[in-house]
Coordinates of C-alpha atoms in Angstrom, one line a residue:
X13 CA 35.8 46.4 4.8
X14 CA 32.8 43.9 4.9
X15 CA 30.6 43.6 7.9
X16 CA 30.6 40.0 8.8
X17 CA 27.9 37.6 9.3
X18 CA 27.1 34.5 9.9
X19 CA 25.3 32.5 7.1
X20 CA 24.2 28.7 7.3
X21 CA 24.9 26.7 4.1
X22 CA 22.2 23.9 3.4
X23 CA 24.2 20.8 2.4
X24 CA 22.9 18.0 1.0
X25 CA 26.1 16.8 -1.0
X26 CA 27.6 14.0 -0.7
X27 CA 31.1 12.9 -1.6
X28 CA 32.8 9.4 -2.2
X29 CA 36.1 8.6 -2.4
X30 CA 38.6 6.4 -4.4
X31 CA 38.8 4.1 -1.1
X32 CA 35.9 4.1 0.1
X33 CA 32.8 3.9 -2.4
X34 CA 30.0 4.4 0.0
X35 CA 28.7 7.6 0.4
X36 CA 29.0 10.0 3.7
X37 CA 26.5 13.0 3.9
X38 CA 28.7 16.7 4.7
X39 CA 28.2 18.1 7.8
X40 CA 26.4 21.5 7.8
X41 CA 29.0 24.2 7.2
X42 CA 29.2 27.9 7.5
X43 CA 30.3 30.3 5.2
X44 CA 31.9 33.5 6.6
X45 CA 32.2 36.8 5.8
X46 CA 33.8 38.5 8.2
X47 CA 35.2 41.7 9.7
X48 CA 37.4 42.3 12.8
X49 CA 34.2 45.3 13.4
X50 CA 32.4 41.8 13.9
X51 CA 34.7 41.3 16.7
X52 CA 35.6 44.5 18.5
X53 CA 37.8 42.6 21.2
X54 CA 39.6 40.0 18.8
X55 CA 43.2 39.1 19.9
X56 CA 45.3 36.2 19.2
X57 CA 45.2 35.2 22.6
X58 CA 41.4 35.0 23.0
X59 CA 42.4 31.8 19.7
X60 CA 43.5 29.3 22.0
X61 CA 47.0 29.7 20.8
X62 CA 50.5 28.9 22.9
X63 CA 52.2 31.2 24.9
X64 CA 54.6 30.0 22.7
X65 CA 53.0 31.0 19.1
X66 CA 51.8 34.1 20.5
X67 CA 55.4 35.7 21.2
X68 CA 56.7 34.6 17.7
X69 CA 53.0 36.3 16.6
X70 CA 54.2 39.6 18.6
X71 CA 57.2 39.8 17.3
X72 CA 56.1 39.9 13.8
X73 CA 54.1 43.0 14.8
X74 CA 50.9 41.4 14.7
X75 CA 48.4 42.1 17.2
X76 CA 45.0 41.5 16.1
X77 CA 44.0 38.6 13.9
X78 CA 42.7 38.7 10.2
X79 CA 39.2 38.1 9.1
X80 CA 40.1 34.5 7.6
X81 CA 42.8 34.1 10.6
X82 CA 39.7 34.4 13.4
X83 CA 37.8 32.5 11.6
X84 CA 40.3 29.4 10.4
X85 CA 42.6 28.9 13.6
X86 CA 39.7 27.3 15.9
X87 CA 38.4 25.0 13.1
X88 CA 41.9 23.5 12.7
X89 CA 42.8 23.4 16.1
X90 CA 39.7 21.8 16.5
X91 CA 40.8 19.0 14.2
X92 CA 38.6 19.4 11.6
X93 CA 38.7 19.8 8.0
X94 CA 38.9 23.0 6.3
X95 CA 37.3 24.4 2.9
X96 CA 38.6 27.9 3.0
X97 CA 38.4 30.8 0.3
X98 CA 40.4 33.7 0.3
X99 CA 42.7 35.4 -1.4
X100 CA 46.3 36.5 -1.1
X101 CA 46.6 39.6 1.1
X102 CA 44.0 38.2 3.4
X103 CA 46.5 36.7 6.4
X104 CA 45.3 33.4 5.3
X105 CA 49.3 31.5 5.8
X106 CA 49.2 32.0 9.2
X107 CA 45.2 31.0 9.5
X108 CA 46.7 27.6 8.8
X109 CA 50.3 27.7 9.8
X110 CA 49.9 28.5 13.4
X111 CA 47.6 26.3 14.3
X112 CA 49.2 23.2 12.3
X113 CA 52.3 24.5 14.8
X114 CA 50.3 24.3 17.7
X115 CA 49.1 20.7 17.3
X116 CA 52.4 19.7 15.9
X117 CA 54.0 20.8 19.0
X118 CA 50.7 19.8 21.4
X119 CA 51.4 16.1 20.4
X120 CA 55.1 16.1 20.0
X121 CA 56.3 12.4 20.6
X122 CA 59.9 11.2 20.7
X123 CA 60.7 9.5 17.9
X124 CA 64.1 7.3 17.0
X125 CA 65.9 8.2 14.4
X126 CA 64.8 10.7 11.5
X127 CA 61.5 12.8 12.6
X128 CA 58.9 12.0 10.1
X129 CA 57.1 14.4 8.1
X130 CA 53.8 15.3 9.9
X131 CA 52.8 18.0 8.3
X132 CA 52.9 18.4 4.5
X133 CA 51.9 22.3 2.8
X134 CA 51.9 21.7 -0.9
X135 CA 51.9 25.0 -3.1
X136 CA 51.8 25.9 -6.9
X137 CA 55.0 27.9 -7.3
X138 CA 58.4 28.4 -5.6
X139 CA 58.1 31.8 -4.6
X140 CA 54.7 30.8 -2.4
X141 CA 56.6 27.9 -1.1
X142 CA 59.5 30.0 0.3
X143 CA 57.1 33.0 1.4
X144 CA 55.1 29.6 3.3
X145 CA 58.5 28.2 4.7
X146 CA 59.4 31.8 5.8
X147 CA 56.4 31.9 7.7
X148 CA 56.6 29.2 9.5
X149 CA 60.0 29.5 10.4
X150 CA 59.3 32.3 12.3
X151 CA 55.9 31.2 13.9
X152 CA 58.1 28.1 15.0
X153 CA 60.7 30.1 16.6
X154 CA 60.1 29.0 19.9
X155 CA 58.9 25.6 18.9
X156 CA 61.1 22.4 19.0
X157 CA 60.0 22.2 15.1
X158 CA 61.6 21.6 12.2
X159 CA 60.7 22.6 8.9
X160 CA 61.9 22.6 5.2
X161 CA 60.6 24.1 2.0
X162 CA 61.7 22.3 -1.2
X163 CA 60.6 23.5 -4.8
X164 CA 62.3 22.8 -8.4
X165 CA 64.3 25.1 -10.5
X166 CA 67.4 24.0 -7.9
X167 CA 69.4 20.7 -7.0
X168 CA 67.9 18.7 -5.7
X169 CA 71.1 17.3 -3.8
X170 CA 71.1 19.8 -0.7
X171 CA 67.4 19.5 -0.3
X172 CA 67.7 15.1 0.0
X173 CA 70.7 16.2 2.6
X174 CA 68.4 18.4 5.2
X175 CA 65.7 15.7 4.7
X176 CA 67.8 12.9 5.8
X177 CA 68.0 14.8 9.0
X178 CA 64.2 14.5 9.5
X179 CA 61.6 17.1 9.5
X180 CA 58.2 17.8 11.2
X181 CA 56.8 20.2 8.8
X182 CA 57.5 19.6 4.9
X183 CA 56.4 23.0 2.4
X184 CA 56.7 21.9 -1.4
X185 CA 55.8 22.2 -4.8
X186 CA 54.1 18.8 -6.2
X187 CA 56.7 18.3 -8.9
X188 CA 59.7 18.3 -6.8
X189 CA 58.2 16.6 -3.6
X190 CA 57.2 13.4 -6.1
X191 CA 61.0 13.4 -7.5
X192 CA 62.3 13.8 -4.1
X193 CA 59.4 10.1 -2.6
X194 CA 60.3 8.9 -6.6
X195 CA 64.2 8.7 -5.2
X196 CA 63.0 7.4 -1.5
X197 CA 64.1 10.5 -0.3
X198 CA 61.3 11.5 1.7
X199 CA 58.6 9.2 3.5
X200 CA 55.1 10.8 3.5
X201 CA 53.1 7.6 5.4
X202 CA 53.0 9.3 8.6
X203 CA 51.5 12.9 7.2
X204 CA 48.9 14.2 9.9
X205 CA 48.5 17.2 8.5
X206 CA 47.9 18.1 4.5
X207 CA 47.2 21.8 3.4
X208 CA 46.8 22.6 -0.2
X209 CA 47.1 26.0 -0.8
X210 CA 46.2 28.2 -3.9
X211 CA 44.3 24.8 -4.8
X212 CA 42.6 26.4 -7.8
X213 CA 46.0 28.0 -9.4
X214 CA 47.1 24.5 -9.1
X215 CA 44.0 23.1 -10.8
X216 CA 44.7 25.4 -13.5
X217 CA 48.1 24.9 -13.7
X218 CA 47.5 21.2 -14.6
X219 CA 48.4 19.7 -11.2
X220 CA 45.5 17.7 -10.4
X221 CA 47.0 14.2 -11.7
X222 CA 50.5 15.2 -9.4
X223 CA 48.3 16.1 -6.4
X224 CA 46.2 12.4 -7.0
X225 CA 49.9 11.3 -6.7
X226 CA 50.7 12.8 -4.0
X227 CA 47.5 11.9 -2.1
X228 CA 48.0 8.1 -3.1
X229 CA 51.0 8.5 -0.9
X230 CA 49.9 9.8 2.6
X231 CA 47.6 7.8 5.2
X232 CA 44.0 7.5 5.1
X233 CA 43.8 8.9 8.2
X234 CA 44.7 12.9 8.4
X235 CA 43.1 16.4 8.8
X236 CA 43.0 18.5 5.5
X237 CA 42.7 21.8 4.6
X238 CA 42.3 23.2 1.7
X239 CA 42.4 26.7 0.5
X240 CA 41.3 28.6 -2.7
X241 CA 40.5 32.1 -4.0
X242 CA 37.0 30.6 -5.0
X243 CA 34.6 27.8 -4.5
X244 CA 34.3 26.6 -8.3
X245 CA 32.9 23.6 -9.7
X246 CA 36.2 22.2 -9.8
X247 CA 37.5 23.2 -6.4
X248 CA 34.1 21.3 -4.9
X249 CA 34.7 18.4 -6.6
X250 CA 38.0 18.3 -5.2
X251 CA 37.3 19.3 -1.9
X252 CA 34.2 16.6 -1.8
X253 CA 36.8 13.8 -2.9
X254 CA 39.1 15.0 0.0
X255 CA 37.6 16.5 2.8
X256 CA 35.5 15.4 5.5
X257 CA 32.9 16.9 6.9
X258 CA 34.8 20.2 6.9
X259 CA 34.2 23.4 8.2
X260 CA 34.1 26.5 5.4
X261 CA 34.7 29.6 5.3
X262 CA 34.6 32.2 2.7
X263 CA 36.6 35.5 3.2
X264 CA 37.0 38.6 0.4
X265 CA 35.4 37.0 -2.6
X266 CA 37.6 37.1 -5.6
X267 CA 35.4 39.3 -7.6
X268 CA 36.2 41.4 -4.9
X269 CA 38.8 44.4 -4.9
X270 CA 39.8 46.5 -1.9
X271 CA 37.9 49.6 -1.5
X272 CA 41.4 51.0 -0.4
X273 CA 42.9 50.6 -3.8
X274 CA 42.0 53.5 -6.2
X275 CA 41.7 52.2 -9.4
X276 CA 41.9 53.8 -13.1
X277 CA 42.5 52.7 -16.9
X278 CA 44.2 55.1 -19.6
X279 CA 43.5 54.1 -23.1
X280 CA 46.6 54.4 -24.8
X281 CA 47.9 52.9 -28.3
X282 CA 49.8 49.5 -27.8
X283 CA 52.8 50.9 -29.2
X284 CA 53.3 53.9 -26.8
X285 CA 52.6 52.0 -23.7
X286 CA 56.0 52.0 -23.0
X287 CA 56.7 55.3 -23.3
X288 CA 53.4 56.2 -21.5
X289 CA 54.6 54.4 -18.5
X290 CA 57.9 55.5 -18.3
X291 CA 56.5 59.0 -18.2
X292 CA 54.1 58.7 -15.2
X293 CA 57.1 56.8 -13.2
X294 CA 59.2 59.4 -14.1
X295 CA 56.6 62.6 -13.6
X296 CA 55.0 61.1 -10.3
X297 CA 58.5 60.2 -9.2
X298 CA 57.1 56.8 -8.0
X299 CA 60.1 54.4 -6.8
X300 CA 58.2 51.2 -6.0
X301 CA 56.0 50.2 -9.2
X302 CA 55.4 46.3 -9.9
X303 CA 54.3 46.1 -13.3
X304 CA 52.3 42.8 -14.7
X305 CA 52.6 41.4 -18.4
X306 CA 51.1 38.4 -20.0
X307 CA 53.8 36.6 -21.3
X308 CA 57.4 36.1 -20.4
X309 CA 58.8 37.7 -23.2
X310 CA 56.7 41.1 -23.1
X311 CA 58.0 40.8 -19.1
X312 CA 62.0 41.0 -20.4
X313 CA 61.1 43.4 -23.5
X314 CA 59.3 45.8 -21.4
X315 CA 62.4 45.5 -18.2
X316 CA 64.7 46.1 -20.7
X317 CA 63.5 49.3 -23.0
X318 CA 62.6 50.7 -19.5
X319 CA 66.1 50.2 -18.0
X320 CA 67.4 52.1 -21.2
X321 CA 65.0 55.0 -20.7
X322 CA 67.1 55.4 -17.3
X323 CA 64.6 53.2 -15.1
X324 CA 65.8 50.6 -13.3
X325 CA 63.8 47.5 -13.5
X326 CA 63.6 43.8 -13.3
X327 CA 61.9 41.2 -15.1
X328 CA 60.5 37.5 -13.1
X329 CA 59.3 34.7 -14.6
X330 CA 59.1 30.8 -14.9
X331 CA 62.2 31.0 -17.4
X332 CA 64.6 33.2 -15.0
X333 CA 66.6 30.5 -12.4
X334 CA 65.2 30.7 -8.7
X335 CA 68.7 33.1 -8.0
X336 CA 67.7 35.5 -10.2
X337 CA 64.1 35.6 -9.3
X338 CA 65.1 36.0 -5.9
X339 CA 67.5 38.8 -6.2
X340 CA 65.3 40.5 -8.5
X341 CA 62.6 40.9 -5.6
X342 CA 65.3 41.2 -3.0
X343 CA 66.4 44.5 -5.0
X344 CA 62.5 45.3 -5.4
X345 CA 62.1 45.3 -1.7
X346 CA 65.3 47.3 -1.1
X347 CA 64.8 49.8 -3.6
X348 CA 67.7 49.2 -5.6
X349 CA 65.0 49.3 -8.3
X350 CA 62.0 51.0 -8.7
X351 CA 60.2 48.4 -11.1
X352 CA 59.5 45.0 -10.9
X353 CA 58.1 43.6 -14.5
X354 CA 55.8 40.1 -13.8
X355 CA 53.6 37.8 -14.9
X356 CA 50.7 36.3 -13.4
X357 CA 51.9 33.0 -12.3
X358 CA 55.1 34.2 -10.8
X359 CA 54.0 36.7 -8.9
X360 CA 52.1 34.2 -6.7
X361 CA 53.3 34.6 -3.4
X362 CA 55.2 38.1 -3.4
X363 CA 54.8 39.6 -0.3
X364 CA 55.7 43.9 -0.7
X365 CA 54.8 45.4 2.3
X366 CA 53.2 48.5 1.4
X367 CA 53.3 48.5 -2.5
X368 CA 52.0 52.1 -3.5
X369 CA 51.7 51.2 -7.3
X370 CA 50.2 48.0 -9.7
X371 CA 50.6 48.4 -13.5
X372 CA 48.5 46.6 -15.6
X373 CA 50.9 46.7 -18.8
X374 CA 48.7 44.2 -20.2
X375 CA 45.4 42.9 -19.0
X376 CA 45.1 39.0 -18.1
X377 CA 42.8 37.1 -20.0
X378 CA 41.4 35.7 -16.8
X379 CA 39.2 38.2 -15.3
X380 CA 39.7 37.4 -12.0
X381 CA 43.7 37.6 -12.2
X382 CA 42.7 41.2 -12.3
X383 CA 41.9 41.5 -9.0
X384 CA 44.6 39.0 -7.8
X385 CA 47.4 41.8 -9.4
X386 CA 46.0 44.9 -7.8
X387 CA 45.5 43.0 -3.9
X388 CA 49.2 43.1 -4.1
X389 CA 48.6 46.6 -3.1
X390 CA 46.1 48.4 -0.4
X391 CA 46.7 45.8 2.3
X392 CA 45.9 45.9 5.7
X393 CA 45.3 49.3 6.3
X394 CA 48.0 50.7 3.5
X395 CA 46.0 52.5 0.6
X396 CA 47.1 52.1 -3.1
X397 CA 47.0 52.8 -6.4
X398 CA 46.1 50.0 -9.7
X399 CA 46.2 51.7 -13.3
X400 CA 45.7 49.8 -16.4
X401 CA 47.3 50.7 -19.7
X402 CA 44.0 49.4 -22.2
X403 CA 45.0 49.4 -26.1
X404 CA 42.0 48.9 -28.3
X405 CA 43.0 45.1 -28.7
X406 CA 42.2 44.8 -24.6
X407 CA 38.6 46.3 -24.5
X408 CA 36.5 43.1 -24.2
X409 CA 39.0 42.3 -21.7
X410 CA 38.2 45.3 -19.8
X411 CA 34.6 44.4 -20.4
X412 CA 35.1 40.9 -18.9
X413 CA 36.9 42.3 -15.7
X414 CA 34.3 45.6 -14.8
X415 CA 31.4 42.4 -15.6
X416 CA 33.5 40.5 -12.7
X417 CA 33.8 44.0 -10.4
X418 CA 30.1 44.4 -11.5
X419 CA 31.3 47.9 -11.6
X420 CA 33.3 50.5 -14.3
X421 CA 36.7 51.1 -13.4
X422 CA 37.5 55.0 -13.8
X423 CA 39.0 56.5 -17.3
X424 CA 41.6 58.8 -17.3
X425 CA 42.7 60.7 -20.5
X426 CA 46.6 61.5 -20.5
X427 CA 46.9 64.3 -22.6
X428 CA 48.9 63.6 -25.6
X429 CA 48.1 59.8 -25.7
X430 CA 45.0 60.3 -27.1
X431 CA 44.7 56.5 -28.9
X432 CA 44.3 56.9 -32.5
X433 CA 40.5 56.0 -33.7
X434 CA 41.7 54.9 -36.8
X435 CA 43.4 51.8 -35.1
X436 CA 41.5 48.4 -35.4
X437 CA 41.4 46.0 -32.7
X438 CA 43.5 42.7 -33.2
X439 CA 41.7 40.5 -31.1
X440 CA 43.5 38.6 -28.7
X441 CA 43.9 34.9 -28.4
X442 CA 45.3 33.1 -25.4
X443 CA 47.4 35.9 -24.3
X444 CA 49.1 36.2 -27.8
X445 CA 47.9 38.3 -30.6
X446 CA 48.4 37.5 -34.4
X447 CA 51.5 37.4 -36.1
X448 CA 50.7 40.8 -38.4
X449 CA 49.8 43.2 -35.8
X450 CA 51.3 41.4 -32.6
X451 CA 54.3 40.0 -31.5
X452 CA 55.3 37.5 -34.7
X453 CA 56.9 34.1 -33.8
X454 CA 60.3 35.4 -34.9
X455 CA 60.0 36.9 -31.1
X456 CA 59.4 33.2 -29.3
X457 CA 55.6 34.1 -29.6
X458 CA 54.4 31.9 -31.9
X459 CA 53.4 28.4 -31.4
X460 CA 56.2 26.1 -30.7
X461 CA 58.4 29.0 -29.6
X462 CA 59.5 29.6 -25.7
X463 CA 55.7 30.7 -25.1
X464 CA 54.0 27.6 -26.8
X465 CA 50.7 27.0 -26.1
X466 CA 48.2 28.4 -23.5
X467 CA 46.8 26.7 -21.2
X468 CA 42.6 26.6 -21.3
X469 CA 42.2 29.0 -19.2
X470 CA 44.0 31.6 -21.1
X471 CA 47.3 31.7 -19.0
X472 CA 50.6 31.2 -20.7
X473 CA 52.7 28.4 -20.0
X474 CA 54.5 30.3 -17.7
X475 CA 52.1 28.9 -15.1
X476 CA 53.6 26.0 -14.8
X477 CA 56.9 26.4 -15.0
X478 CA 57.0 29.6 -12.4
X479 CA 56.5 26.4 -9.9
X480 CA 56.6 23.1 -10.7
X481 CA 56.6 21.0 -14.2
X482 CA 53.4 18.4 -13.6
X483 CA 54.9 15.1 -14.3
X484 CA 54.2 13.1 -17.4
X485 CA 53.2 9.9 -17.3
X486 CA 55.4 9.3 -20.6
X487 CA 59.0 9.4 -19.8
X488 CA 59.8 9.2 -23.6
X489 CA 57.6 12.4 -24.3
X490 CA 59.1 14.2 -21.5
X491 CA 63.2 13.9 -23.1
X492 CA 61.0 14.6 -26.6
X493 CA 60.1 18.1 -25.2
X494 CA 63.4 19.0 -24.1
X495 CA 62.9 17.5 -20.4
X496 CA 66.5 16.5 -19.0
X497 CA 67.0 12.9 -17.0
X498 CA 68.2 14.3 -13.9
X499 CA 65.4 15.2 -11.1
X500 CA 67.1 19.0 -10.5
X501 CA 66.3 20.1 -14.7
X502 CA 62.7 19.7 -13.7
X503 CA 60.6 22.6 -14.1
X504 CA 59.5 22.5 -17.8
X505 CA 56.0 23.3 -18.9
X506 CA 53.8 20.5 -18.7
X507 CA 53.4 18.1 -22.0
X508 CA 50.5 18.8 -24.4
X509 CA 47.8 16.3 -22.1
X510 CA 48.6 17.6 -18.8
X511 CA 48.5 21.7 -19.2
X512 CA 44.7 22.1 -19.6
X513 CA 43.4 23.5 -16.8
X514 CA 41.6 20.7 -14.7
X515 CA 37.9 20.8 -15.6
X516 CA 36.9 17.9 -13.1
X517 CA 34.7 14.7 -15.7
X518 CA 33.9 17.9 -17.9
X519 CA 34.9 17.6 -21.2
X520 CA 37.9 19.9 -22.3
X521 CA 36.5 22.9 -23.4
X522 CA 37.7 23.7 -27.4
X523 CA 39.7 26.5 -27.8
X524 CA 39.9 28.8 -31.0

């Protein structure tokens, strides 16, 4: 773990906003890196928290807090604005849920009629949004709060029901929430509270002009915080157009991996990947394995030849239905089967307690989704074990992510999977390969087909449609791509404009 310090950031930025043209000079912030070492005597109730929060903390089995938790709790109970970067695995839902619970509940007025929303916890996909709602459910426990998580992929019918009976704290996908204020279903003037969390997947995931939306809606007046796996460009220029004069703090650095996660590549040819992996699951007996593609199709190809070698598995992505997805990782976390196939985007938000085993299947074309797959395991103080299957196609892609590490991830030779030297490498190109040596367009690989284009960054299109469709601003487009009229078919990839990754007033970046 890191030793924690203390380190003043110079800031001499300033930001403006759309309503306000003059300019306000930031506040000095601090960036954090820090280490419960750092704070031999660190409890939750040495946070300031209530005696009510800290039961519901208890009972979860927490005792001590998290790096970013430590860190993040006093700043928002503080009322200030937060820039916070850390990564999944890190504790960081409840370094903003309990203390938006405790200042919900500090400044509880009676109201008449429906409670307004008052606190508003916008996520990428649906699987975050319902491991957010979860959360905060049970913080709220002994809390006269009420809270609902809404997301597409579902009707939208039941979700306008529990809203007309008021809520105080309001977790949602961007798409969704604007269908759900678009049918006057939901009144967001009296927000006091905004989070945005996994802001940079949504920046990616071509959300920016739905969260502009979204922010047009709320009141001037409101504490924000925003968290991310990084400070980038883009996430400063959206935190400088949003925040004020916020506190930061920086915890686990994404080009980070746990030292608790043992790490190893195989070379192996693409075409015996499959049976590669299906012999170390079967040889090391492993009965928990979560297993990460880059498209949706390889995720249902690779679930299914596995399930015929006589290993039960389970593919999720943005094309399964939320039911599916959700008994999939039910049966995950029950062990009814021993593999869960994935891709990047909809895995966001799983939460395995103690998951032994990651499979890289494929690597990302994002160097830094590396490190989000393997933190799904060596948590807390679990250890764990990340292993990457690398055809001669991947090896600038392995390049890319030991440049990220800044170290070289350990080889392992399998004997008997020797790759064959004669094999050239077919290079890849936003997570597909060409039609003669990869997966043709007969297979839904090909442009125009279920994958369609990638986005920018090099991420399918599942990225968008593991969570929420970004809405067009062309209706007629929309039905042209296959959109439906009602508010429930949302969830759709985003249209042709809108699923580049947002680049702030750079121009788009060409791709090949």
């Amino acid at each position: 773990m890191l030793h924690s310090q203390f380190v003043p950031i110079p800031r001499g930025d300033h930001l403006s906003t759309a309503s306000d043209k003059s300019t306000r000079k930031l506040h000095p912030t601090f960036r954090v890196k820090v280490d419960l070492e750092f704070y031999p005597n660190m409890s939750f109730d040495t946070l300031g928290l209530s005696a009510e929060l800290l039961r519901a903390v208890e009972e979860q089995g927490y005792r001590e807090p998290t790096p970013i938790q430590s860190q993040a709790i006093p700043v928002v109970l503080q009322g200030r604005d937060l820039m916070a970067s850390a990564q999944t695995g890190t504790g960081k839902t409840a370094g903003f849920t309990l203390p938006l619970l405790q200042l919900l509940s500090k400044d509880a007025q009676p109201v008449k009629g429906r409670r307004p929303v008052r606190a508003l916890i916008l996520t990428p996909t649906r699987e975050l949004a319902a491991q957010i709602g979860e959360n905060v459910r049970d913080y709220s426990k002994y809390l006269n709060i009420r809270s609902l998580v809404v997301f597409g992929g579902v009707s939208i019918n039941p979700q306008m029901m529990k809203l007309r009976g008021g809520v105080d704290v309001l977790v949602a996908t961007p798409g969704r929430l604007l269908d759900l204020e678009h049918q006057r279903a939901v009144d967001l003037s009296n927000v006091e509270i905004l989070v945005l969390d996994e802001a940079d997947r949504m920046l990616d995931m071509g959300f920016i002009h739905d969260i502009r939306r979204v922010l047009a809606k709320l009141p001037a007046k409101r504490q924000n915080l925003l968290f991310s796996a990084t400070f980038s460009d883009e996430i400063k220029e959206l935190a400088n157009k949003l925040l004020t004069n916020p506190a930061s703090v920086e915890v686990a650095r994404r080009n980070t991996a746990s030292e608790q996660v043992e790490q190893s590549v195989h070379f192996v040819d693409k075409r015996r990947k499959r049976e590669l992996l299906a012999q170390l699951i079967g040889t090391h007996n492993w009965q928990q394995v979560l297993v990460f593609t880059r498209t949706k199709y390889g995720a249902n190809h690779l679930a299914e030849q596995l399930n015929k070698d006589g290993i039960t598995a389970a593919a999720i992505h943005g094309n399964k239905s939320q039911g599916a997805r959700t008994r999939a990782l039910a049966d995950f976390k029950a062990g009814s089967i021993r593999v869960l196939v994935a891709t990047d985007i909809a895995a966001r938000g799983l939460d395995i307690d103690q998951l032994p085993h990651v499979v890289n299947f494929e690597l990302p074309n994002v160097p830094e989704d590396y490190v989000h797959r393997i933190g799904r395991t060596g948590r807390a103080e679990s250890t764990g074990e990340a292993l990457s299957l690398v055809c001669v196609d991947e090896h600038k892609l392995l390049r890319d992510i030991e440049r990220l590490l800044k170290r070289e991830i350990p080889r392992i030779a399998i004997e008997g999977y020797e790759p064959d030297p004669s094999i050239k490498a077919d290079p890849i190109q936003n997570g597909r390969q060409s039609q003669g040596r990869g997966q043709g367009r007969g297979q839904g690989q090909g442009r125009g087909q279920s994958q369609g284009r990638s986005q920018g960054n090099g991420q399918s299109r599942d990225g968008a449609r593991s969570g929420e469709k970004p809405r067009s601003n062309n209706g007629g487009q929309r039905r042209a791509a296959g959109e439906g009229r009602k508010p429930e078919a949302r969830g759709d990839a985003p249209s042709s404009q809108q699923r580049r990754p947002y680049r702030g007033n750079k121009k788009p970046a060409t791709t090949a």
